Coordinates of C-alpha atoms and ligand atoms in Angstrom, one line a residue:
X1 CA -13.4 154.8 236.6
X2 CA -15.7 152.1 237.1
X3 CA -15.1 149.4 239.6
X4 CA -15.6 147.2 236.2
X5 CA -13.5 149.4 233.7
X6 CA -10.9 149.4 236.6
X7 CA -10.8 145.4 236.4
X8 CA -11.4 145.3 232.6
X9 CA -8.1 147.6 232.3
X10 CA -6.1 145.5 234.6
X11 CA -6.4 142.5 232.7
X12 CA -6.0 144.1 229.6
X13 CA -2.2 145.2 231.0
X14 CA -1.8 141.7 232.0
X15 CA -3.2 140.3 229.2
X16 CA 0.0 142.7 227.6
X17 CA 2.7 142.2 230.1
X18 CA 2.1 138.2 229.6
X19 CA 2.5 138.5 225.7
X20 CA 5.2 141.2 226.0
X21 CA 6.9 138.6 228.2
X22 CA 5.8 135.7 226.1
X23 CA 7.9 137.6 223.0
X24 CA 10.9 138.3 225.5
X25 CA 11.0 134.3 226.6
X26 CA 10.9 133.6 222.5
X27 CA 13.6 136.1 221.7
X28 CA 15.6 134.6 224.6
X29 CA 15.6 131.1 223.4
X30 CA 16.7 132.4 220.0
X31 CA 19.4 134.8 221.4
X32 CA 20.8 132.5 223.2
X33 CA 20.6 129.3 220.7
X34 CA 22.6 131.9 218.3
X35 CA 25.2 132.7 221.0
X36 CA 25.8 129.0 221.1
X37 CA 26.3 128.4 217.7
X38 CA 28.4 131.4 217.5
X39 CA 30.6 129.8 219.9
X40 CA 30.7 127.0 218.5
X41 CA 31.4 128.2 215.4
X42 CA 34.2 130.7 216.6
X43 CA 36.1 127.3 218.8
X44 CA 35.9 125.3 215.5
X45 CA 39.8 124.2 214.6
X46 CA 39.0 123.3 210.9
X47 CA 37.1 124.1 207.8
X48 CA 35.7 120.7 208.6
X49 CA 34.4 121.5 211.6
X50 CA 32.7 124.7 210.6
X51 CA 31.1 122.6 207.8
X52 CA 29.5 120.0 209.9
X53 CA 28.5 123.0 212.1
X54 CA 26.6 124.6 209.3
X55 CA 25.0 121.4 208.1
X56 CA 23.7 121.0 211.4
X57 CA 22.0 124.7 211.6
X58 CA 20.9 124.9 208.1
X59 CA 21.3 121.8 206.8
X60 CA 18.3 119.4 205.7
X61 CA 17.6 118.5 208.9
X62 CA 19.3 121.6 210.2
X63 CA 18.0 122.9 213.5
X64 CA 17.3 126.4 211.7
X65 CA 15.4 124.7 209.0
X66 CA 13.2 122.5 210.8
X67 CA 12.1 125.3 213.0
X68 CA 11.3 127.5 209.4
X69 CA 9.6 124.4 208.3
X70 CA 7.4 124.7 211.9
X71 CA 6.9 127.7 211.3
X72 CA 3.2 126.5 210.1
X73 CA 2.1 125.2 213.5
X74 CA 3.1 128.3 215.4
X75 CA 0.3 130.6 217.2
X76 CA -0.7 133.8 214.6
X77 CA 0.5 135.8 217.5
X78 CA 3.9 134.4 218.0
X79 CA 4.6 133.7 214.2
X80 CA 5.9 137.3 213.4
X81 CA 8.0 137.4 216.4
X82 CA 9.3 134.0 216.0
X83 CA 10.0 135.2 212.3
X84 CA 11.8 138.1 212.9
X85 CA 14.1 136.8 215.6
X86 CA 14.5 134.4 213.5
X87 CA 15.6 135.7 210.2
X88 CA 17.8 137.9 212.4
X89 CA 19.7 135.0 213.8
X90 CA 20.0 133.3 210.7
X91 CA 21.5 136.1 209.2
X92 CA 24.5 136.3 211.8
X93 CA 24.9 132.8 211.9
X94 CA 26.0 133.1 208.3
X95 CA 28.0 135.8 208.3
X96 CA 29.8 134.4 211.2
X97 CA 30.0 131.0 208.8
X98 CA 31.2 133.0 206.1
X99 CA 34.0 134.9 207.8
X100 CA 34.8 131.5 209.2
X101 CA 35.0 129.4 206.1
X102 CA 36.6 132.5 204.1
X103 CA 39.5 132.5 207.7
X104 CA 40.2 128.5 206.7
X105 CA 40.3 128.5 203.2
X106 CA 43.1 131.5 203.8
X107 CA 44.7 129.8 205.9
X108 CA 45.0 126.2 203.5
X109 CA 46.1 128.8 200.9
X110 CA 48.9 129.8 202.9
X111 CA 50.3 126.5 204.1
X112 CA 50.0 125.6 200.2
X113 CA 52.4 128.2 198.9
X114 CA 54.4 127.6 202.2
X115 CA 54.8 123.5 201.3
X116 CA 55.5 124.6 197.7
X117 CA 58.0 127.3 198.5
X118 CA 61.4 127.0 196.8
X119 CA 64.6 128.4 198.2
X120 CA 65.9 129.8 195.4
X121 CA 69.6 130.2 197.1
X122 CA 69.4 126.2 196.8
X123 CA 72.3 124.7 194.3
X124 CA 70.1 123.1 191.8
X125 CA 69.7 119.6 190.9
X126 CA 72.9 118.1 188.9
X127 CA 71.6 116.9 185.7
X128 CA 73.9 114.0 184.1
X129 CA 73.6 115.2 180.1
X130 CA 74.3 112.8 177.7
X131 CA 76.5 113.6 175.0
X132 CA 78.0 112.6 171.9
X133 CA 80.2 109.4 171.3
X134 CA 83.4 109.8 170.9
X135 CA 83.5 107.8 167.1
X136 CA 80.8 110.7 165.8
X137 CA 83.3 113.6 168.1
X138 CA 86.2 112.4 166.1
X139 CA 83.8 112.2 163.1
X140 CA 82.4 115.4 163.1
X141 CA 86.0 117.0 163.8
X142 CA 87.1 114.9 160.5
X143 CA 84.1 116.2 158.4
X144 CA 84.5 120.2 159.2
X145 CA 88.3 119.9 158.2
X146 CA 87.2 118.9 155.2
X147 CA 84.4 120.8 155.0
X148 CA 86.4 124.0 155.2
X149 CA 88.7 123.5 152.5
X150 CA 85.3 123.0 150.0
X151 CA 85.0 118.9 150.4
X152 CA 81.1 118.1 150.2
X153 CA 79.9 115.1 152.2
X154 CA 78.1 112.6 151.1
X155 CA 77.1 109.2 152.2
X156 CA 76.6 105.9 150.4
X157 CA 74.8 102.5 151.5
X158 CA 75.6 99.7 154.2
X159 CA 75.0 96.9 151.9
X160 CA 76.7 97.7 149.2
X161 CA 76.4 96.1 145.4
X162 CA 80.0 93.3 144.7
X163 CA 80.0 95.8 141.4
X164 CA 80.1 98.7 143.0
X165 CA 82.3 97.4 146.3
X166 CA 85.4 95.5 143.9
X167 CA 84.0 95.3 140.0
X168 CA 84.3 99.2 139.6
X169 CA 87.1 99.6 141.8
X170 CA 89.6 97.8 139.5
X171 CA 88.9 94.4 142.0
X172 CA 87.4 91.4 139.9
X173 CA 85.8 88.3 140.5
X174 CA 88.9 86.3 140.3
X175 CA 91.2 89.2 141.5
X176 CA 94.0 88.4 144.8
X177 CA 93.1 91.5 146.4
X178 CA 89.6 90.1 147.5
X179 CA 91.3 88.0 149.8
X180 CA 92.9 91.6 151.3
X181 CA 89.3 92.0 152.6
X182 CA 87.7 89.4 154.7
X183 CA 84.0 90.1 153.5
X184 CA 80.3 89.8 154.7
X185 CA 78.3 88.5 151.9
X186 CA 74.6 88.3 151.8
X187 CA 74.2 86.6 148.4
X188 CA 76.2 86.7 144.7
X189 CA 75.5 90.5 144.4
X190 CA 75.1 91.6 147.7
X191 CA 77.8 92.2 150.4
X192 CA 78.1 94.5 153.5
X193 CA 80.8 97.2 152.2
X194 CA 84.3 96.3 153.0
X195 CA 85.6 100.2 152.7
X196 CA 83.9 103.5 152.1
X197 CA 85.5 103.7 148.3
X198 CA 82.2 102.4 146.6
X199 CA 81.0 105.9 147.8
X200 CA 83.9 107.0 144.6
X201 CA 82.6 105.3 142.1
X202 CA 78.9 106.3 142.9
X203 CA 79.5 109.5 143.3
X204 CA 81.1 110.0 140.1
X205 CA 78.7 108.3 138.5
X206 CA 76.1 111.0 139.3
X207 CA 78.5 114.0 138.9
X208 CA 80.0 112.6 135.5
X209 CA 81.2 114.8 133.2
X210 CA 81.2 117.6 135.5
X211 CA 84.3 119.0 137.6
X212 CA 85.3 118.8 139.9
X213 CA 84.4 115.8 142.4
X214 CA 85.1 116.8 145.5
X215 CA 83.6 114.7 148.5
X216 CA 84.1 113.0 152.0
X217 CA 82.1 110.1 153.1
X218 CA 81.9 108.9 156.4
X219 CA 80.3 105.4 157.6
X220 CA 80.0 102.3 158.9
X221 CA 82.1 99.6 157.5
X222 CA 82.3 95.7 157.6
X223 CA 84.7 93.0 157.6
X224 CA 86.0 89.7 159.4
X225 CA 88.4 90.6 161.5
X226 CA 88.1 90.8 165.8
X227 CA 90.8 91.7 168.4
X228 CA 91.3 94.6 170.3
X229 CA 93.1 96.3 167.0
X230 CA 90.2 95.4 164.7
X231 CA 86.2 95.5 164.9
X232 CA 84.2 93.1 162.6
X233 CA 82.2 96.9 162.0
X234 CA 84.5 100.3 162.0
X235 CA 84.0 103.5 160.5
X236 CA 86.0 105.2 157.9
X237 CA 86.1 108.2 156.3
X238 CA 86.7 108.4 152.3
X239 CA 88.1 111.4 150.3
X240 CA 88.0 112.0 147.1
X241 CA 89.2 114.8 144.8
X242 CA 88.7 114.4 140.6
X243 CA 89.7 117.2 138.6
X244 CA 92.2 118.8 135.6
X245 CA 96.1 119.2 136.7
X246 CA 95.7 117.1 140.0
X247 CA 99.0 115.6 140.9
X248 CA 100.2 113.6 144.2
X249 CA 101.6 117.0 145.4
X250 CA 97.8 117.9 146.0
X251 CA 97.2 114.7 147.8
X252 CA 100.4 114.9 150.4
X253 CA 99.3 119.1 151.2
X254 CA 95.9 118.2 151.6
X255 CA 96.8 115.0 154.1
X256 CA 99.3 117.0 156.0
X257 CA 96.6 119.3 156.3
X258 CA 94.3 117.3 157.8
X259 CA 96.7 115.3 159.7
X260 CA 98.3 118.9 161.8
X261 CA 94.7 119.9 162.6
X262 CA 93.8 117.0 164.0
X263 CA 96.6 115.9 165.6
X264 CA 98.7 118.9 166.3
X265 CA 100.7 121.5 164.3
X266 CA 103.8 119.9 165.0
X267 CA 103.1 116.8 163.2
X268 CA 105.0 115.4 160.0
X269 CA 103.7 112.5 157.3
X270 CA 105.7 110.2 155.4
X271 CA 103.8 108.2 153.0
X272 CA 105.4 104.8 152.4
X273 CA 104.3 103.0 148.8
X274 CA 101.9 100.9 149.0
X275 CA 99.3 98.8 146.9
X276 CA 95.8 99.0 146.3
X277 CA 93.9 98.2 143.2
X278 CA 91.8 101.4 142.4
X279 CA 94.6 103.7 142.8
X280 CA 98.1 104.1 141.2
X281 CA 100.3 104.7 142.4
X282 CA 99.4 104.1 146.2
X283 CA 100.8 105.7 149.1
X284 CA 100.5 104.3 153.1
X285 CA 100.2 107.1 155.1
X286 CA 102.2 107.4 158.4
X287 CA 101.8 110.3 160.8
X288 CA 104.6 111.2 162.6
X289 CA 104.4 109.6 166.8
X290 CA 102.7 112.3 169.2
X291 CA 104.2 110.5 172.0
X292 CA 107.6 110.6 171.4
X293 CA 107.4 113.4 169.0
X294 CA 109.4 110.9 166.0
X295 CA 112.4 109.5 168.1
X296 CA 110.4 106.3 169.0
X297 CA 108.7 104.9 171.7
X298 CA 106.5 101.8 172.7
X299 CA 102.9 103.7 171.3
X300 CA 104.5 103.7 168.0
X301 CA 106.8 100.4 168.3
X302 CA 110.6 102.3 168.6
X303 CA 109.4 103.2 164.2
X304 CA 108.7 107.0 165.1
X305 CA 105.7 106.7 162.6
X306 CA 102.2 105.5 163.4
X307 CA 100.1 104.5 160.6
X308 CA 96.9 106.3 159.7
X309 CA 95.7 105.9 156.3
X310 CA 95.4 104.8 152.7
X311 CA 95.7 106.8 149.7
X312 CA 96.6 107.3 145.9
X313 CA 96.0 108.9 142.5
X314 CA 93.0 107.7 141.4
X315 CA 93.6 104.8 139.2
X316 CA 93.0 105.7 135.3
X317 CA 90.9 102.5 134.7
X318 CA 88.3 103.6 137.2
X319 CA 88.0 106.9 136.1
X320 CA 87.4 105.4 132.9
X321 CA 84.6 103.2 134.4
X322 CA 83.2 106.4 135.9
X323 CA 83.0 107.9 132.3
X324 CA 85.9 110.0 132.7
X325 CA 89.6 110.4 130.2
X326 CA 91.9 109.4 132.2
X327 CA 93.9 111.7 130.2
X328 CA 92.0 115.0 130.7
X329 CA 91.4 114.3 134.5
X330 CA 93.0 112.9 137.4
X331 CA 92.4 112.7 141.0
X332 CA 93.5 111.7 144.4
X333 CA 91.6 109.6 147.3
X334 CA 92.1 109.0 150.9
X335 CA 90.6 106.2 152.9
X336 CA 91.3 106.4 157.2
X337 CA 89.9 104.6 160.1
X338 CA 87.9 106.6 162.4
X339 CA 88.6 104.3 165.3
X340 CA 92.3 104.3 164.4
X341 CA 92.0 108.4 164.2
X342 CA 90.4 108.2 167.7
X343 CA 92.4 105.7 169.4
X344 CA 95.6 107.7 168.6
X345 CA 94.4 110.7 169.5
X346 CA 92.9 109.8 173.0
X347 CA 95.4 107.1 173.9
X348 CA 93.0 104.2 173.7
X349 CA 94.0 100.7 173.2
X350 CA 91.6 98.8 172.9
X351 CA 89.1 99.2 169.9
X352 CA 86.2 97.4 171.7
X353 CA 86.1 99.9 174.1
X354 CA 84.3 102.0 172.0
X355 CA 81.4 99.1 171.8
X356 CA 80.4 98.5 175.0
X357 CA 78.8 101.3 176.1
X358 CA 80.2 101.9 179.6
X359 CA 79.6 104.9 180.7
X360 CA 83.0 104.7 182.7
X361 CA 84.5 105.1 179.2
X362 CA 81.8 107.4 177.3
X363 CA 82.0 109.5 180.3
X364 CA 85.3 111.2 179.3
X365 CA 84.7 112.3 176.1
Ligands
LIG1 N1 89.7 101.6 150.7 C1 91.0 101.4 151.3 C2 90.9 100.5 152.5 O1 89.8 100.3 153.0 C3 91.6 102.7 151.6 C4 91.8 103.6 150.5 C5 90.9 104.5 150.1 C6 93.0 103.5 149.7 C7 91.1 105.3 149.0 C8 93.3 104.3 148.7 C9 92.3 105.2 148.3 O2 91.9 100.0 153.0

């Protein structure tokens, strides 16, 4: 070989060793830049971390990106080698990200369903449940007697018609017995009912010349009376039975009926005569004293007897009225005070108790 081929050759090898080395320094920054970040990214404590990490690789302004953007104004010979080491680099950067961001988002999952994990073996909240009051209790218990033994129930109105209230109940204009009922008027014709019996006389009305009538009617009535016996609003119940061959024998069995389911099997009723004009003749019902079981005590004043209700044969001239002959039919009705009912039944003594709401009292029930 030539003296000159000799030289020629020479440089030619270092012209090679200096770009073989020149690719080894380029690969070596790279390496070692993605060694960092992969440290970096493996020592970050939160998905927060990891983010801002990867914003500042590959973010807009990302180191990764602006060297890609460079990529431009790098030597022919050095771009593929730059490229490659590059896209290399980039490509286990984000896997490393991934397996990272995938690692955190595990983990918040888990302290999630940790936070939100229920011990089951806990005793559960206690719910306070509201319930009924004991008027609609007592109520309700009155109605499904009846119910049982074939009564329908059926309601009437608040406000209540003077005809329908006294007229048609044997009470008119000038008649004493209005004074027996202190009453709410809202004008001539109008007046808040003073007794669940206008409920009678409607109800026959629509059931007229049909038989038989055979109802009870619960609600709200009015009158103007307050102390802790009487409310100016209490509820009653009314009962009525219209029909051929009905005698007062029908009207005692069905009371003492009702009255031993309510209040006990061992009860016993005396009904005392009475007056009231839509019936005839008229009975006051007592019930025999739960508390002293008849031989008298201070619940039912040393008598034995506590009174309950109102009752008698329906009187001919209203089922006249009604458009029945007094002479073909006959029937019985009942009228009793809910509260009363209650109060003897669950020992109250006071009526307004069952107005004021306190849940000390509804509590019980
Ligand atoms: N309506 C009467 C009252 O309120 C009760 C009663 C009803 C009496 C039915 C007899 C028949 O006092």
């Amino acid at each position: 070989m030539s003296l000159m081929d000799e030289a020629k050759s020479f440089f030619e090898q270092l012209k090679k060793d200096t770009l073989e080395a020149h690719k080894k320094a380029l690969e070596g920054i790279v390496n070692e830049a993605t060694e960092e970040a992969l440290e970096d990214i493996e020592n970050a404590d939160s998905l927060e971390k990891v983010k801002k990490i990867q914003v500042g690789i590959f973010g807009k302004k990302g180191h990764m990106t602006e060297l890609l953007k460079n990529m431009g104004k790098v030597s022919a010979n050095d771009r593929p080698v730059l490229g490659k080491v590059l896209h290399e680099s980039r490509q286990i950067i984000e896997k490393k990200l991934e397996a990272k961001i995938i690692f955190f988002a595990e983990q918040e999952e888990e302290l999630k369903l940790q936070k939100e994990m229920v011990d089951i073996t806990l005793p559960g909240q206690k719910v306070y449940e509201g319930h009924k009051h004991p008027i609609t209790l007592i109520q309700e218990e009155i109605l499904s007697i009846f119910n049982k033994i074939g009564y329908t129930v059926v309601e009437g109105y608040e406000i209540e018609e003077d005809y329908y209230n006294f007229e048609r109940l044997n009470i008119p204009k000038d008649h004493p017995a209005r004074e027996m009922q202190d009453s709410f008027y809202i004008n001539q014709e109008l007046v808040l009912r003073t007794h669940t019996s206008p409920v009678q006389t409607r109800t026959m009305d629509k059931i007229t010349p049909q038989l038989p009538v055979k109802i009870i009617s619960p609600g709200k009535v009015f009158r103007r009376d307050d102390d802790s016996t009487h409310s100016p609003m209490f509820h009653q119940i009314e009962g009525l039975l219209v029909d051929k061959n009905i005698t007062f024998a029908h009207l005692k069995g069905t009371l003492l009926h009702f009255l031993r389911k309510i209040f006990g099997e061992d009860r016993e009723i005396r009904l005392r005569p009475s007056y009231f004009p839509f019936t005839e003749p008229s009975g006051e019902v007592d019930v025999s004293c739960g508390n002293c079981g008849g031989t008298g005590c201070r619940v039912c004043s040393y008598s034995g007897w506590l009174e309950i209700l109102g009752s008698g044969m329906v009187h001919p001239k209203v089922l006249e009225m009604a458009g029945y002959d007094p002479d073909e039919v006959q029937g019985f009705a009942f009228g009793l005070g809910v509260e009363r009912v209650a109060m003897l039944k669950y020992d109250i003594n006071d009526i307004r108790l069952f107005y004021e709401n306190d849940n000390r009292f509804l509590k019980q029930f």
